[in-house]
Amino acid sequence: MKTISRIAFAFSCLAATANTFAMDAKGWASTYESMAAFEDKGVLNEYYNNRPGYVKPIIDNLGNVLNSNWYVSANVPQSLTFEVGMPFSIVPIGDDDRKFSETFDIYGTPMAFDVPTIFGEHGNPQENTGLVYGNETLNGLGVFTYPYLQVAGSFYHARVVLRGMFLPSISNLTKFNLFGFGLQYSFGHLFQYMLPPAAQGLDVSFVFGYSTSGIGYRPDEYKGSLDLDVSATTFDVVIGNKPINFIEVMMTLGYQSATMKSSGHMYQVAGTDPFTGAEIETNVINPNISVDGNNGFKFGLAVAFQFGSSFHPVLGFDYAGKSSYTTNVLYFRQQLGHDKTPDEIAKEKGYVRGAVNEKEESKVESVQEEAQDSYNEMNDSAEQISNEEPVADNSNDDFDSPSYDD
């Protein structure tokens, strides 16, 4: 009971300091409460300030979206190939995105509690607990996605990818841009011709992708903006196999990272200075924290389809700290020319599957000849020795047999 009383007392004290920027009439976090989480004031921090866990779901979801869709096949053709499309990933917002564990100092004892994130639920406006609850707009999101345009070109098994999206200032969105650069190289042409026909659809490629994105947001009743600069990087190994010509099944193993840096300046106008005419700023927020996303290993499965000569949709599943789904349905890939088949490459190289190559065959024949020569020499020596041995004389001509006379 004492522990419960202490916790209740601690939250009541927290509520007393929070009254200035309490939740709104519906129990959602006020604008100040939500935005102040991006600012670290150092020793002047209040409960609202420097709360990376409160805003971490933003970069968790955004990082997963930006680190996806860098490849559409494990195979990169030798012929010149062009691609264009608008890939996007869908990341479901789950319970883990709506709460996080935060530690409070209760009479000198650190205690962890699950509290709402910026995607979290609202509280009871009649009971001011001092907690910062979720943002009403973000709480209403069931999935997280981020559209962009992607183009790519490849030649001699190397592929270059560019992606981007640029939007003008719209309403509360003051900035929205994205630029990404990716590379891919496939190694299947180095070994496919040595495989049996049933396994010649196997291919392996390395993929690198880097994205940078800028988002600017100006809350209602505020001037200035919150600026978020996001960077995301991924390194992947993609293994693909074509059981039939127009379907490819792919598996991805890789490592990804993502970081969100906040900056900007936001304030409300309390009035005008009568002497200078300058605005008097109040409820000032200067975002300055940096938050990492789901940095770590990733795993993915995908299926690519080739319909006709250019339509190339891809559907897949990725896991990197949380699940996401690839819905790359608007994608086109046009190959100019025809690559040699593994059998044609094998014929050019003089490679016959299941046969010993000429060098090895010559070596084997040489060893066999040496062994035969040694065997022949040994037989000749044995025959010569046999011919040189003296023959035993059993005639006994000089030996007189005794006679026995009666």
Short mmCIF file of C-alpha atoms in Angstrom, two decimals:
data_model
loop_
_atom_site.label_atom_id
_atom_site.label_comp_id
_atom_site.label_asym_id
_atom_site.label_seq_id
_atom_site.Cartn_x
_atom_site.Cartn_y
_atom_site.Cartn_z
CA MET A 1 0.00 0.00 0.00
CA LYS A 2 2.86 2.37 0.78
CA THR A 3 4.30 1.85 -2.68
CA ILE A 4 0.95 2.56 -4.33
CA SER A 5 0.52 5.68 -2.20
CA ARG A 6 3.98 6.91 -3.16
CA ILE A 7 3.30 6.35 -6.84
CA ALA A 8 -0.01 8.18 -6.59
CA PHE A 9 1.68 11.03 -4.75
CA ALA A 10 4.45 11.21 -7.33
CA PHE A 11 1.97 11.43 -10.19
CA SER A 12 -0.03 14.05 -8.33
CA CYS A 13 3.13 16.14 -7.97
CA LEU A 14 3.82 15.62 -11.66
CA ALA A 15 0.28 16.73 -12.44
CA ALA A 16 0.76 19.88 -10.43
CA THR A 17 3.72 20.87 -12.61
CA ALA A 18 1.80 19.94 -15.76
CA ASN A 19 -1.22 22.12 -15.29
CA THR A 20 0.17 24.88 -17.49
CA PHE A 21 0.15 22.61 -20.55
CA ALA A 22 -2.48 20.05 -19.62
CA MET A 23 -4.19 17.69 -22.05
CA ASP A 24 -6.93 19.05 -24.28
CA ALA A 25 -10.66 18.76 -23.62
CA LYS A 26 -10.78 15.25 -25.13
CA GLY A 27 -7.86 13.90 -23.13
CA TRP A 28 -5.32 14.04 -25.94
CA ALA A 29 -1.88 15.58 -25.53
CA SER A 30 -1.75 19.31 -26.08
CA THR A 31 0.38 20.62 -28.93
CA TYR A 32 2.99 21.86 -26.52
CA GLU A 33 3.17 18.48 -24.76
CA SER A 34 3.67 16.63 -28.05
CA MET A 35 6.22 19.02 -29.55
CA ALA A 36 8.24 19.62 -26.37
CA ALA A 37 9.27 15.96 -26.44
CA PHE A 38 11.68 16.92 -29.26
CA GLU A 39 13.58 19.46 -27.13
CA ASP A 40 16.36 18.80 -24.65
CA LYS A 41 16.77 21.78 -22.33
CA GLY A 42 19.46 20.16 -20.24
CA VAL A 43 19.13 21.05 -16.55
CA LEU A 44 15.97 23.04 -17.36
CA ASN A 45 14.13 19.98 -18.66
CA GLU A 46 10.57 19.47 -17.56
CA TYR A 47 8.63 16.22 -17.81
CA TYR A 48 7.56 17.08 -21.34
CA ASN A 49 11.11 17.58 -22.63
CA ASN A 50 13.65 15.18 -24.10
CA ARG A 51 11.42 12.12 -24.46
CA PRO A 52 12.89 10.05 -27.33
CA GLY A 53 10.71 7.07 -26.40
CA TYR A 54 7.58 9.18 -26.92
CA VAL A 55 8.47 9.97 -30.55
CA LYS A 56 10.52 6.85 -31.43
CA PRO A 57 7.64 5.10 -33.30
CA ILE A 58 7.94 7.80 -35.98
CA ILE A 59 11.48 6.76 -36.96
CA ASP A 60 10.80 3.07 -36.30
CA ASN A 61 8.10 3.07 -38.96
CA LEU A 62 9.69 5.58 -41.32
CA GLY A 63 13.04 3.78 -41.22
CA ASN A 64 11.44 0.46 -42.17
CA VAL A 65 9.60 2.10 -45.05
CA LEU A 66 12.70 3.83 -46.44
CA ASN A 67 14.86 0.70 -46.15
CA SER A 68 12.50 -1.41 -48.25
CA ASN A 69 11.86 -1.84 -52.00
CA TRP A 70 15.47 -1.46 -53.08
CA TYR A 71 15.32 -4.55 -55.29
CA VAL A 72 12.71 -6.15 -57.54
CA SER A 73 14.70 -9.26 -58.45
CA ALA A 74 17.84 -11.09 -57.36
CA ASN A 75 18.85 -11.15 -61.02
CA VAL A 76 20.35 -8.11 -62.72
CA PRO A 77 20.54 -8.70 -66.50
CA GLN A 78 23.62 -8.15 -68.62
CA SER A 79 21.48 -6.37 -71.22
CA LEU A 80 20.54 -2.74 -70.75
CA THR A 81 17.42 -2.52 -68.57
CA PHE A 82 15.23 0.39 -67.42
CA GLU A 83 12.75 0.50 -64.52
CA VAL A 84 10.16 2.95 -63.21
CA GLY A 85 7.45 2.72 -60.60
CA MET A 86 5.97 3.95 -57.36
CA PRO A 87 6.78 1.33 -54.73
CA PHE A 88 5.56 1.66 -51.18
CA SER A 89 5.52 -0.38 -48.00
CA ILE A 90 2.72 -0.67 -45.48
CA VAL A 91 3.73 -0.86 -41.81
CA PRO A 92 0.88 -1.71 -39.41
CA ILE A 93 0.87 0.44 -36.28
CA GLY A 94 0.56 -1.98 -33.38
CA ASP A 95 0.35 -1.86 -29.61
CA ASP A 96 4.14 -1.56 -29.32
CA ASP A 97 3.92 1.72 -31.25
CA ARG A 98 1.35 3.15 -28.86
CA LYS A 99 3.20 2.71 -25.57
CA PHE A 100 6.73 2.60 -24.23
CA SER A 101 8.45 1.99 -20.92
CA GLU A 102 9.49 5.13 -19.07
CA THR A 103 11.36 5.26 -15.77
CA PHE A 104 10.27 7.55 -12.95
CA ASP A 105 12.18 8.35 -9.80
CA ILE A 106 9.84 7.43 -6.93
CA TYR A 107 11.43 8.61 -3.69
CA GLY A 108 14.90 7.80 -4.98
CA THR A 109 13.84 4.44 -6.43
CA PRO A 110 13.69 4.16 -10.25
CA MET A 111 10.46 2.48 -11.37
CA ALA A 112 9.41 1.71 -14.95
CA PHE A 113 5.86 2.21 -16.23
CA ASP A 114 4.17 1.78 -19.60
CA VAL A 115 3.07 5.21 -20.80
CA PRO A 116 1.59 6.45 -24.12
CA THR A 117 3.70 7.38 -27.13
CA ILE A 118 2.74 10.08 -29.61
CA PHE A 119 0.64 7.34 -31.32
CA GLY A 120 -0.91 6.36 -27.97
CA GLU A 121 -4.37 6.59 -26.49
CA HIS A 122 -6.02 9.57 -24.78
CA GLY A 123 -6.60 10.00 -21.09
CA ASN A 124 -9.55 11.10 -19.00
CA PRO A 125 -9.70 14.91 -19.04
CA GLN A 126 -11.40 14.79 -15.64
CA GLU A 127 -8.38 13.04 -14.11
CA ASN A 128 -5.15 14.93 -14.68
CA THR A 129 -2.51 12.27 -13.98
CA GLY A 130 0.31 14.39 -15.31
CA LEU A 131 1.02 11.92 -18.09
CA VAL A 132 1.43 13.06 -21.67
CA TYR A 133 -1.02 11.11 -23.82
CA GLY A 134 -1.12 10.46 -27.55
CA ASN A 135 -1.71 12.83 -30.42
CA GLU A 136 -5.27 12.57 -31.76
CA THR A 137 -4.25 12.68 -35.44
CA LEU A 138 -1.46 10.12 -35.19
CA ASN A 139 -3.53 7.85 -32.98
CA GLY A 140 -6.07 7.57 -35.78
CA LEU A 141 -3.49 6.02 -38.13
CA GLY A 142 -3.79 2.27 -38.54
CA VAL A 143 -0.84 1.92 -40.92
CA PHE A 144 2.25 3.93 -41.81
CA THR A 145 3.40 4.42 -45.40
CA TYR A 146 5.45 6.86 -47.46
CA PRO A 147 5.00 7.16 -51.27
CA TYR A 148 7.86 7.99 -53.63
CA LEU A 149 8.89 7.68 -57.27
CA GLN A 150 11.67 5.23 -58.15
CA VAL A 151 13.69 4.77 -61.34
CA ALA A 152 16.55 2.39 -62.06
CA GLY A 153 18.88 1.29 -64.81
CA SER A 154 21.18 -1.70 -65.12
CA PHE A 155 23.91 -2.99 -67.41
CA TYR A 156 26.33 -5.93 -67.14
CA HIS A 157 24.74 -7.19 -63.91
CA ALA A 158 25.14 -3.83 -62.08
CA ARG A 159 22.08 -1.77 -61.17
CA VAL A 160 21.71 1.86 -60.05
CA VAL A 161 18.52 3.02 -58.29
CA LEU A 162 17.25 6.55 -57.67
CA ARG A 163 14.16 7.47 -55.69
CA GLY A 164 12.62 10.79 -54.74
CA MET A 165 9.55 12.75 -53.77
CA PHE A 166 9.18 16.51 -53.45
CA LEU A 167 5.99 18.28 -52.38
CA PRO A 168 5.29 22.00 -51.87
CA SER A 169 4.18 23.45 -48.56
CA ILE A 170 0.60 22.34 -47.91
CA SER A 171 -1.34 23.48 -44.84
CA ASN A 172 0.57 22.33 -41.74
CA LEU A 173 3.14 20.49 -43.85
CA THR A 174 5.89 23.02 -44.52
CA LYS A 175 8.37 20.62 -46.11
CA PHE A 176 8.30 17.12 -47.59
CA ASN A 177 11.20 15.75 -49.61
CA LEU A 178 13.00 12.49 -50.17
CA PHE A 179 16.08 11.42 -52.08
CA GLY A 180 17.53 7.92 -52.21
CA PHE A 181 20.40 6.18 -53.95
CA GLY A 182 20.94 2.43 -54.29
CA LEU A 183 23.29 -0.10 -55.88
CA GLN A 184 22.90 -3.78 -56.71
CA TYR A 185 25.14 -6.40 -58.26
CA SER A 186 24.17 -9.98 -59.07
CA PHE A 187 26.55 -12.94 -59.20
CA GLY A 188 24.40 -15.61 -60.83
CA HIS A 189 26.17 -15.36 -64.18
CA LEU A 190 29.35 -16.62 -62.49
CA PHE A 191 27.93 -19.99 -61.48
CA GLN A 192 24.56 -20.66 -63.12
CA TYR A 193 26.10 -22.40 -66.14
CA MET A 194 27.64 -25.01 -63.81
CA LEU A 195 24.31 -25.89 -62.20
CA PRO A 196 21.92 -28.59 -63.37
CA PRO A 197 19.00 -27.25 -65.45
CA ALA A 198 16.54 -27.45 -62.55
CA ALA A 199 18.71 -25.10 -60.44
CA GLN A 200 19.70 -22.57 -63.10
CA GLY A 201 17.05 -20.10 -61.88
CA LEU A 202 19.10 -19.50 -58.71
CA ASP A 203 20.74 -16.09 -58.30
CA VAL A 204 22.42 -14.09 -55.53
CA SER A 205 22.96 -10.33 -55.34
CA PHE A 206 24.24 -7.68 -52.94
CA VAL A 207 22.13 -4.56 -52.39
CA PHE A 208 22.95 -1.19 -50.81
CA GLY A 209 20.41 1.57 -50.23
CA TYR A 210 20.61 5.03 -48.68
CA SER A 211 17.73 7.47 -48.20
CA THR A 212 17.52 10.95 -46.77
CA SER A 213 14.23 12.71 -46.10
CA GLY A 214 13.15 16.07 -44.74
CA ILE A 215 9.78 16.76 -43.14
CA GLY A 216 8.60 20.13 -41.82
CA TYR A 217 5.51 20.55 -39.64
CA ARG A 218 3.87 23.68 -38.23
CA PRO A 219 1.23 23.03 -35.55
CA ASP A 220 -1.98 25.03 -35.41
CA GLU A 221 -1.74 28.20 -33.32
CA TYR A 222 2.06 28.13 -33.59
CA LYS A 223 4.58 29.93 -35.75
CA GLY A 224 7.80 28.40 -37.02
CA SER A 225 8.11 24.68 -37.64
CA LEU A 226 9.38 21.36 -36.41
CA ASP A 227 11.96 20.02 -38.89
CA LEU A 228 12.79 16.31 -39.02
CA ASP A 229 15.81 15.13 -41.00
CA VAL A 230 15.79 11.38 -41.52
CA SER A 231 18.54 9.15 -42.89
CA ALA A 232 18.25 5.41 -43.50
CA THR A 233 20.77 2.84 -44.74
CA THR A 234 20.47 -0.85 -45.58
CA PHE A 235 22.86 -3.62 -46.70
CA ASP A 236 21.14 -6.75 -48.03
CA VAL A 237 21.94 -10.14 -49.50
CA VAL A 238 19.15 -11.27 -51.81
CA ILE A 239 18.77 -14.91 -52.83
CA GLY A 240 16.27 -15.59 -55.60
CA ASN A 241 15.03 -18.57 -57.53
CA LYS A 242 12.67 -18.88 -60.49
CA PRO A 243 10.65 -22.09 -60.26
CA ILE A 244 8.95 -20.99 -63.46
CA ASN A 245 9.97 -18.33 -65.93
CA PHE A 246 7.60 -15.51 -64.85
CA ILE A 247 7.72 -15.99 -61.06
CA GLU A 248 10.70 -15.39 -58.77
CA VAL A 249 10.78 -16.22 -55.05
CA MET A 250 13.26 -14.16 -53.01
CA MET A 251 14.71 -14.21 -49.51
CA THR A 252 16.56 -11.27 -47.96
CA LEU A 253 19.05 -11.16 -45.10
CA GLY A 254 20.53 -7.81 -44.18
CA TYR A 255 21.32 -5.04 -41.73
CA GLN A 256 19.60 -1.66 -41.56
CA SER A 257 19.85 1.58 -39.61
CA ALA A 258 17.81 4.79 -39.39
CA THR A 259 18.17 8.07 -37.52
CA MET A 260 15.85 11.05 -37.05
CA LYS A 261 17.33 14.44 -36.11
CA SER A 262 15.00 17.22 -35.03
CA SER A 263 15.55 20.95 -35.39
CA GLY A 264 13.52 24.14 -35.88
CA HIS A 265 11.89 26.84 -33.80
CA MET A 266 8.23 27.07 -32.72
CA TYR A 267 6.45 29.62 -30.61
CA GLN A 268 3.14 31.30 -29.90
CA VAL A 269 2.68 35.05 -30.04
CA ALA A 270 1.83 36.61 -26.69
CA GLY A 271 1.68 40.14 -28.05
CA THR A 272 3.76 42.86 -29.65
CA ASP A 273 6.61 44.81 -28.11
CA PRO A 274 5.31 48.43 -27.92
CA PHE A 275 8.77 49.85 -28.53
CA THR A 276 10.14 47.64 -31.30
CA GLY A 277 6.96 46.17 -32.75
CA ALA A 278 8.53 42.71 -32.56
CA GLU A 279 6.46 39.68 -31.61
CA ILE A 280 6.67 38.55 -28.02
CA GLU A 281 7.27 34.80 -28.12
CA THR A 282 5.83 32.42 -25.56
CA ASN A 283 5.64 28.62 -25.19
CA VAL A 284 8.85 28.45 -27.19
CA ILE A 285 10.07 25.04 -28.39
CA ASN A 286 13.48 24.48 -29.98
CA PRO A 287 13.63 20.84 -31.16
CA ASN A 288 17.14 19.37 -30.96
CA ILE A 289 17.10 15.66 -30.08
CA SER A 290 18.20 12.73 -32.24
CA VAL A 291 16.42 9.36 -32.15
CA ASP A 292 17.50 6.02 -33.64
CA GLY A 293 15.05 3.64 -35.28
CA ASN A 294 15.03 -0.15 -35.54
CA ASN A 295 18.76 -0.58 -36.10
CA GLY A 296 19.69 -4.22 -36.57
CA PHE A 297 19.33 -7.30 -38.70
CA LYS A 298 16.42 -7.76 -41.07
CA PHE A 299 14.73 -10.65 -42.85
CA GLY A 300 12.39 -10.65 -45.80
CA LEU A 301 10.46 -12.83 -48.21
CA ALA A 302 9.06 -11.63 -51.53
CA VAL A 303 7.54 -12.86 -54.77
CA ALA A 304 8.07 -11.03 -58.07
CA PHE A 305 5.95 -11.51 -61.17
CA GLN A 306 6.78 -10.75 -64.79
CA PHE A 307 3.67 -10.16 -66.90
CA GLY A 308 4.38 -9.45 -70.52
CA SER A 309 7.58 -7.64 -71.39
CA SER A 310 7.47 -4.90 -68.73
CA PHE A 311 4.88 -5.20 -65.92
CA HIS A 312 6.82 -6.37 -62.85
CA PRO A 313 4.86 -6.23 -59.54
CA VAL A 314 6.43 -7.42 -56.27
CA LEU A 315 4.68 -8.50 -53.07
CA GLY A 316 6.57 -9.29 -49.89
CA PHE A 317 7.01 -9.37 -46.14
CA ASP A 318 9.86 -7.84 -44.11
CA TYR A 319 10.78 -8.01 -40.45
CA ALA A 320 13.20 -5.51 -38.92
CA GLY A 321 12.13 -5.00 -35.33
CA LYS A 322 8.54 -5.04 -36.56
CA SER A 323 6.59 -6.37 -39.52
CA SER A 324 5.98 -4.55 -42.79
CA TYR A 325 4.52 -5.49 -46.16
CA THR A 326 5.85 -4.69 -49.62
CA THR A 327 3.08 -3.76 -52.02
CA ASN A 328 5.08 -2.78 -55.07
CA VAL A 329 2.23 -3.21 -57.53
CA LEU A 330 2.94 -0.23 -59.81
CA TYR A 331 6.32 -1.18 -61.22
CA PHE A 332 7.61 -1.60 -64.76
CA ARG A 333 10.85 -3.20 -65.92
CA GLN A 334 11.90 -3.23 -69.57
CA GLN A 335 14.92 -5.20 -70.77
CA LEU A 336 16.50 -4.18 -74.09
CA GLY A 337 18.08 -7.25 -75.57
CA HIS A 338 18.43 -10.88 -74.65
CA ASP A 339 20.89 -12.41 -72.18
CA LYS A 340 22.66 -15.66 -72.97
CA THR A 341 21.24 -18.72 -71.28
CA PRO A 342 23.39 -20.71 -68.83
CA ASP A 343 23.65 -23.48 -71.43
CA GLU A 344 24.94 -21.02 -74.02
CA ILE A 345 27.51 -19.69 -71.55
CA ALA A 346 28.60 -23.23 -70.70
CA LYS A 347 29.06 -23.99 -74.39
CA GLU A 348 31.16 -20.83 -74.88
CA LYS A 349 33.38 -21.75 -71.93
CA GLY A 350 33.69 -25.33 -73.09
CA TYR A 351 32.16 -26.53 -69.86
CA VAL A 352 30.33 -29.85 -69.85
CA ARG A 353 28.34 -30.49 -66.70
CA GLY A 354 29.34 -33.76 -65.05
CA ALA A 355 32.54 -34.11 -67.11
CA VAL A 356 36.16 -33.60 -66.11
CA ASN A 357 37.76 -30.64 -67.82
CA GLU A 358 40.62 -31.08 -70.29
CA LYS A 359 43.35 -30.07 -67.88
CA GLU A 360 42.23 -32.49 -65.21
CA GLU A 361 41.64 -35.20 -67.80
CA SER A 362 45.20 -34.76 -69.14
CA LYS A 363 46.57 -34.95 -65.62
CA VAL A 364 44.69 -38.18 -64.94
CA GLU A 365 45.92 -39.72 -68.21
CA SER A 366 49.51 -38.77 -67.34
CA VAL A 367 49.26 -40.45 -63.95
CA GLN A 368 47.76 -43.54 -65.56
CA GLU A 369 50.60 -43.72 -68.12
CA GLU A 370 53.24 -43.38 -65.41
CA ALA A 371 51.59 -46.15 -63.40
CA GLN A 372 51.46 -48.40 -66.47
CA ASP A 373 55.13 -47.72 -67.27
CA SER A 374 56.13 -48.56 -63.71
CA TYR A 375 54.12 -51.75 -63.88
CA ASN A 376 55.73 -52.76 -67.17
CA GLU A 377 59.23 -52.07 -65.84
CA MET A 378 58.52 -54.16 -62.78
CA ASN A 379 57.35 -57.08 -64.94
CA ASP A 380 60.43 -56.82 -67.19
CA SER A 381 62.75 -56.85 -64.18
CA ALA A 382 61.04 -59.89 -62.72
CA GLU A 383 61.33 -61.75 -66.04
CA GLN A 384 65.02 -60.90 -66.36
CA ILE A 385 65.79 -62.16 -62.87
CA SER A 386 63.93 -65.37 -63.63
CA ASN A 387 66.03 -65.98 -66.74
CA GLU A 388 69.37 -65.45 -64.94
CA GLU A 389 68.82 -68.07 -62.12
CA PRO A 390 70.94 -71.35 -62.52
CA VAL A 391 69.07 -74.60 -63.20
CA ALA A 392 69.58 -77.38 -60.58
CA ASP A 393 71.55 -80.54 -61.83
CA ASN A 394 69.78 -83.70 -60.72
CA SER A 395 71.61 -86.14 -63.06
CA ASN A 396 73.92 -87.70 -60.39
CA ASP A 397 76.12 -89.19 -63.19
CA ASP A 398 79.27 -89.27 -61.00
CA PHE A 399 77.63 -91.11 -58.17
CA ASP A 400 77.91 -94.85 -58.07
CA SER A 401 75.05 -96.55 -56.47
CA PRO A 402 76.04 -99.29 -54.06
CA SER A 403 75.45 -102.87 -55.18
CA TYR A 404 74.35 -105.63 -52.99
CA ASP A 405 75.54 -109.02 -54.07
CA ASP A 406 74.15 -112.13 -52.66
#
